[in-house]
Amino acid sequence: LRSTAAGKAAEGDLVLESKGYIIPVHQIQVSPKVSGMVMDLKIEEGMQVKEGGILAEIETIEYKAEFDRVQATVNMAKARWQELWKYRADEIRQAKAELDDAFAQREQLFQEWKRNFALKAANVVALKEYEQAESGYKSMDARVVRLQLAFELLKKGPRDERIAAAKADQDQAEAELVKAKWKLDNCTVRAPVAGTILTKKAERGNMVNPAAFSNGLSASLC
């Protein structure tokens, strides 16, 4: 401290000097949320960063492949769900056409069987022809019953169990997609707050793992 004659420090003079350390009020250890190799590091000690600024890039190959795989699973689940409904109107029309055709054939075979029944009573037709007519009618009658049941089931729509299973598969796949996207997005490490980089704890090419403690991997970036 240097005083003037008036007992006051002159403008521009050093009034007080003290040695020591500046201690930050808050220190935040920045760790990646996913493990992997640091492909790009954009920080240096002393650098000021803005909140949300990119600090580093983690290798994305594995996470991108997982995201693509789950995306394909979601697409397949959606296709199975849509399959239960998408072409149902066409399937119903086709089933109705087959049923109408079976009705017409059954009526024709029934009339033929009736004629052979009358001829058999008069001993005009061979037993074999009569049996063939009877068998043909009964076979077509059974086919009509089967087609009618199939037609009614189509009109009612898919079973509740199939609907529930298809919807559950789709929901599960979409949940897995959210997780896969979260991992892929977090390969880009961003600053959680605005501040100054105090220490850098990783370099480009290092393996980082947020769960690492003593296995030779870095748990944090800075």
Coordinates of C-alpha atoms in Angstrom, one line a residue:
L1 CA 0.0 0.0 0.0
R2 CA 1.4 3.4 -1.0
S3 CA 0.0 6.5 0.6
T4 CA 0.0 10.0 -0.8
A5 CA 0.7 13.0 1.2
A6 CA -3.0 13.4 1.8
G7 CA -3.1 9.9 3.3
K8 CA -5.1 8.4 0.4
A9 CA -4.1 6.0 -2.3
A10 CA -3.5 7.6 -5.6
E11 CA -5.6 6.5 -8.5
G12 CA -4.2 3.5 -10.3
D13 CA -2.0 2.5 -7.3
L14 CA -2.0 -1.1 -5.9
V15 CA -4.0 -1.0 -2.7
L16 CA -4.1 -4.7 -1.6
E17 CA -2.4 -7.8 -2.9
S18 CA -3.1 -11.3 -1.6
K19 CA -2.0 -14.8 -2.8
G20 CA -4.4 -17.8 -2.9
Y21 CA -6.7 -20.0 -5.0
I22 CA -10.0 -19.3 -6.6
I23 CA -12.3 -22.1 -5.6
P24 CA -15.4 -22.6 -7.8
V25 CA -18.7 -22.6 -6.0
H26 CA -19.9 -25.6 -7.9
Q27 CA -17.8 -28.4 -9.5
I28 CA -19.6 -30.8 -11.9
Q29 CA -18.0 -34.0 -13.0
V30 CA -19.0 -34.6 -16.6
S31 CA -19.3 -38.2 -17.5
P32 CA -20.7 -39.8 -20.7
K33 CA -24.0 -41.6 -20.2
V34 CA -22.8 -44.4 -22.5
S35 CA -19.5 -46.2 -22.7
G36 CA -17.2 -46.3 -25.7
M37 CA -14.2 -44.8 -27.4
V38 CA -13.8 -41.0 -27.6
M39 CA -13.8 -40.2 -31.3
D40 CA -13.6 -36.5 -30.9
L41 CA -12.8 -34.2 -27.9
K42 CA -13.6 -30.6 -28.2
I43 CA -12.4 -29.2 -24.8
E44 CA -9.3 -27.9 -23.3
E45 CA -8.6 -26.8 -19.7
G46 CA -9.6 -23.2 -19.1
M47 CA -12.1 -23.2 -21.9
Q48 CA -15.5 -21.7 -21.3
V49 CA -18.5 -23.6 -22.6
K50 CA -22.2 -22.9 -22.9
E51 CA -24.9 -25.1 -21.6
G52 CA -25.7 -27.7 -24.2
G53 CA -22.4 -27.2 -26.0
I54 CA -20.8 -30.3 -27.5
L55 CA -17.9 -31.6 -25.4
A56 CA -17.1 -34.9 -27.0
E57 CA -18.3 -37.6 -29.4
I58 CA -18.4 -41.2 -28.5
E59 CA -18.1 -44.0 -31.2
T60 CA -21.6 -44.7 -32.5
I61 CA -21.2 -47.9 -34.6
E62 CA -22.6 -50.3 -32.0
Y63 CA -25.4 -48.0 -30.9
K64 CA -26.4 -47.1 -34.4
A65 CA -26.6 -50.8 -35.3
E66 CA -28.8 -51.5 -32.2
F67 CA -31.1 -48.6 -33.1
D68 CA -31.5 -49.9 -36.7
R69 CA -32.2 -53.4 -35.4
V70 CA -34.9 -52.2 -33.0
Q71 CA -36.4 -49.9 -35.7
A72 CA -36.8 -52.9 -37.9
T73 CA -38.4 -54.8 -35.1
V74 CA -40.9 -51.9 -34.6
N75 CA -41.7 -52.0 -38.3
M76 CA -42.3 -55.7 -38.3
A77 CA -44.6 -55.4 -35.2
K78 CA -46.6 -52.7 -36.9
A79 CA -46.9 -54.8 -40.0
R80 CA -48.2 -57.7 -38.0
W81 CA -50.7 -55.4 -36.3
Q82 CA -51.9 -53.9 -39.6
E83 CA -52.1 -57.4 -41.1
L84 CA -55.0 -58.2 -38.7
W85 CA -57.1 -55.4 -40.2
K86 CA -55.7 -54.1 -43.5
Y87 CA -57.0 -56.6 -46.0
R88 CA -60.0 -57.9 -43.9
A89 CA -62.6 -56.3 -46.2
D90 CA -61.1 -58.1 -49.3
E91 CA -60.9 -61.3 -47.3
I92 CA -64.5 -61.1 -46.3
R93 CA -65.6 -60.5 -49.9
Q94 CA -63.6 -63.5 -51.1
A95 CA -65.0 -65.7 -48.3
K96 CA -68.5 -64.6 -49.2
A97 CA -67.9 -65.5 -52.9
E98 CA -66.6 -68.9 -52.0
L99 CA -69.5 -69.5 -49.7
D100 CA -72.1 -68.5 -52.4
D101 CA -70.4 -70.8 -54.9
A102 CA -70.5 -73.7 -52.4
F103 CA -74.2 -73.1 -51.8
A104 CA -74.9 -73.3 -55.6
Q105 CA -72.9 -76.5 -56.0
R106 CA -74.6 -78.0 -53.0
E107 CA -78.0 -77.3 -54.4
Q108 CA -77.0 -78.9 -57.7
L109 CA -75.6 -82.0 -56.0
F110 CA -78.7 -82.2 -53.8
Q111 CA -81.0 -82.2 -56.8
E112 CA -78.8 -84.9 -58.4
W113 CA -78.9 -87.0 -55.3
K114 CA -82.7 -86.7 -55.1
R115 CA -83.0 -87.9 -58.7
N116 CA -80.8 -90.8 -58.0
F117 CA -82.8 -91.6 -54.9
A118 CA -86.0 -91.8 -56.9
L119 CA -84.3 -93.9 -59.6
K120 CA -82.8 -96.2 -57.0
A121 CA -86.2 -96.9 -55.6
A122 CA -87.3 -97.9 -59.1
N123 CA -84.2 -100.0 -59.6
V124 CA -83.2 -97.8 -62.6
V125 CA -79.8 -96.6 -61.4
A126 CA -76.8 -98.5 -60.3
L127 CA -76.0 -98.6 -56.6
K128 CA -72.6 -97.1 -57.3
E129 CA -74.0 -94.1 -59.1
Y130 CA -76.4 -93.5 -56.2
E131 CA -73.6 -93.7 -53.6
Q132 CA -71.5 -91.3 -55.6
A133 CA -74.3 -88.8 -55.8
E134 CA -75.0 -89.1 -52.1
S135 CA -71.3 -88.8 -51.2
G136 CA -70.9 -85.7 -53.4
Y137 CA -73.8 -83.9 -51.8
K138 CA -72.8 -84.7 -48.2
S139 CA -69.2 -83.6 -49.0
M140 CA -70.3 -80.3 -50.4
D141 CA -72.7 -79.8 -47.5
A142 CA -69.8 -80.2 -45.1
R143 CA -67.8 -77.7 -47.2
V144 CA -70.6 -75.2 -47.0
V145 CA -70.7 -75.5 -43.2
R146 CA -66.9 -75.0 -43.0
L147 CA -66.9 -72.0 -45.3
Q148 CA -69.8 -70.4 -43.5
L149 CA -67.9 -70.7 -40.2
A150 CA -64.9 -69.1 -41.7
F151 CA -67.0 -66.3 -43.2
E152 CA -68.5 -65.6 -39.8
L153 CA -65.1 -65.5 -38.1
L154 CA -63.8 -63.1 -40.6
K155 CA -66.8 -60.8 -40.1
K156 CA -66.2 -60.8 -36.3
G157 CA -62.5 -59.8 -36.8
P158 CA -59.3 -61.2 -35.2
R159 CA -59.5 -62.9 -31.9
D160 CA -58.9 -60.7 -28.8
E161 CA -55.9 -62.7 -27.9
R162 CA -54.2 -62.1 -31.3
I163 CA -55.0 -58.4 -31.1
A164 CA -53.6 -58.1 -27.6
A165 CA -50.5 -60.1 -28.5
A166 CA -49.8 -58.0 -31.6
K167 CA -50.3 -54.7 -29.7
A168 CA -48.1 -55.9 -26.8
D169 CA -45.3 -56.8 -29.3
Q170 CA -45.6 -53.4 -30.9
D171 CA -45.5 -51.5 -27.6
Q172 CA -42.5 -53.5 -26.4
A173 CA -40.6 -52.8 -29.6
E174 CA -41.4 -49.1 -29.4
A175 CA -40.2 -49.0 -25.8
E176 CA -36.9 -50.6 -26.8
L177 CA -36.6 -48.1 -29.7
V178 CA -36.8 -45.2 -27.2
K179 CA -34.0 -46.7 -25.2
A180 CA -31.9 -47.4 -28.3
K181 CA -32.4 -43.8 -29.5
W182 CA -31.4 -42.5 -26.0
K183 CA -28.1 -44.4 -26.2
L184 CA -27.4 -43.2 -29.7
D185 CA -28.2 -39.6 -28.9
N186 CA -26.0 -39.7 -25.8
C187 CA -23.0 -40.6 -27.9
T188 CA -22.8 -36.8 -28.2
V189 CA -21.7 -35.5 -24.8
R190 CA -23.0 -32.0 -24.0
A191 CA -22.3 -29.6 -21.2
P192 CA -24.9 -29.9 -18.5
V193 CA -24.4 -26.2 -17.5
A194 CA -22.4 -23.2 -18.6
G195 CA -19.0 -23.0 -17.0
T196 CA -15.3 -23.4 -17.3
I197 CA -13.4 -26.6 -18.0
L198 CA -11.2 -27.1 -14.9
T199 CA -9.6 -30.4 -15.7
K200 CA -9.6 -32.7 -18.7
K201 CA -9.6 -36.4 -17.8
A202 CA -9.8 -38.1 -21.2
E203 CA -8.2 -37.8 -24.6
R204 CA -9.2 -38.8 -28.1
G205 CA -9.0 -42.5 -28.5
N206 CA -9.6 -43.2 -24.7
M207 CA -12.2 -45.7 -23.7
V208 CA -14.7 -44.2 -21.3
N209 CA -17.3 -45.9 -19.2
P210 CA -19.6 -44.0 -16.7
A211 CA -19.6 -47.1 -14.5
A212 CA -15.8 -47.5 -14.5
F213 CA -13.9 -47.3 -11.2
S214 CA -10.6 -49.2 -11.3
N215 CA -10.5 -51.2 -14.5
G216 CA -8.3 -48.8 -16.5
L217 CA -11.2 -47.0 -18.1
S218 CA -12.0 -43.4 -17.5
A219 CA -15.3 -42.7 -15.7
S220 CA -15.5 -39.0 -16.7
L221 CA -14.4 -36.6 -19.4
C222 CA -13.8 -33.4 -17.4

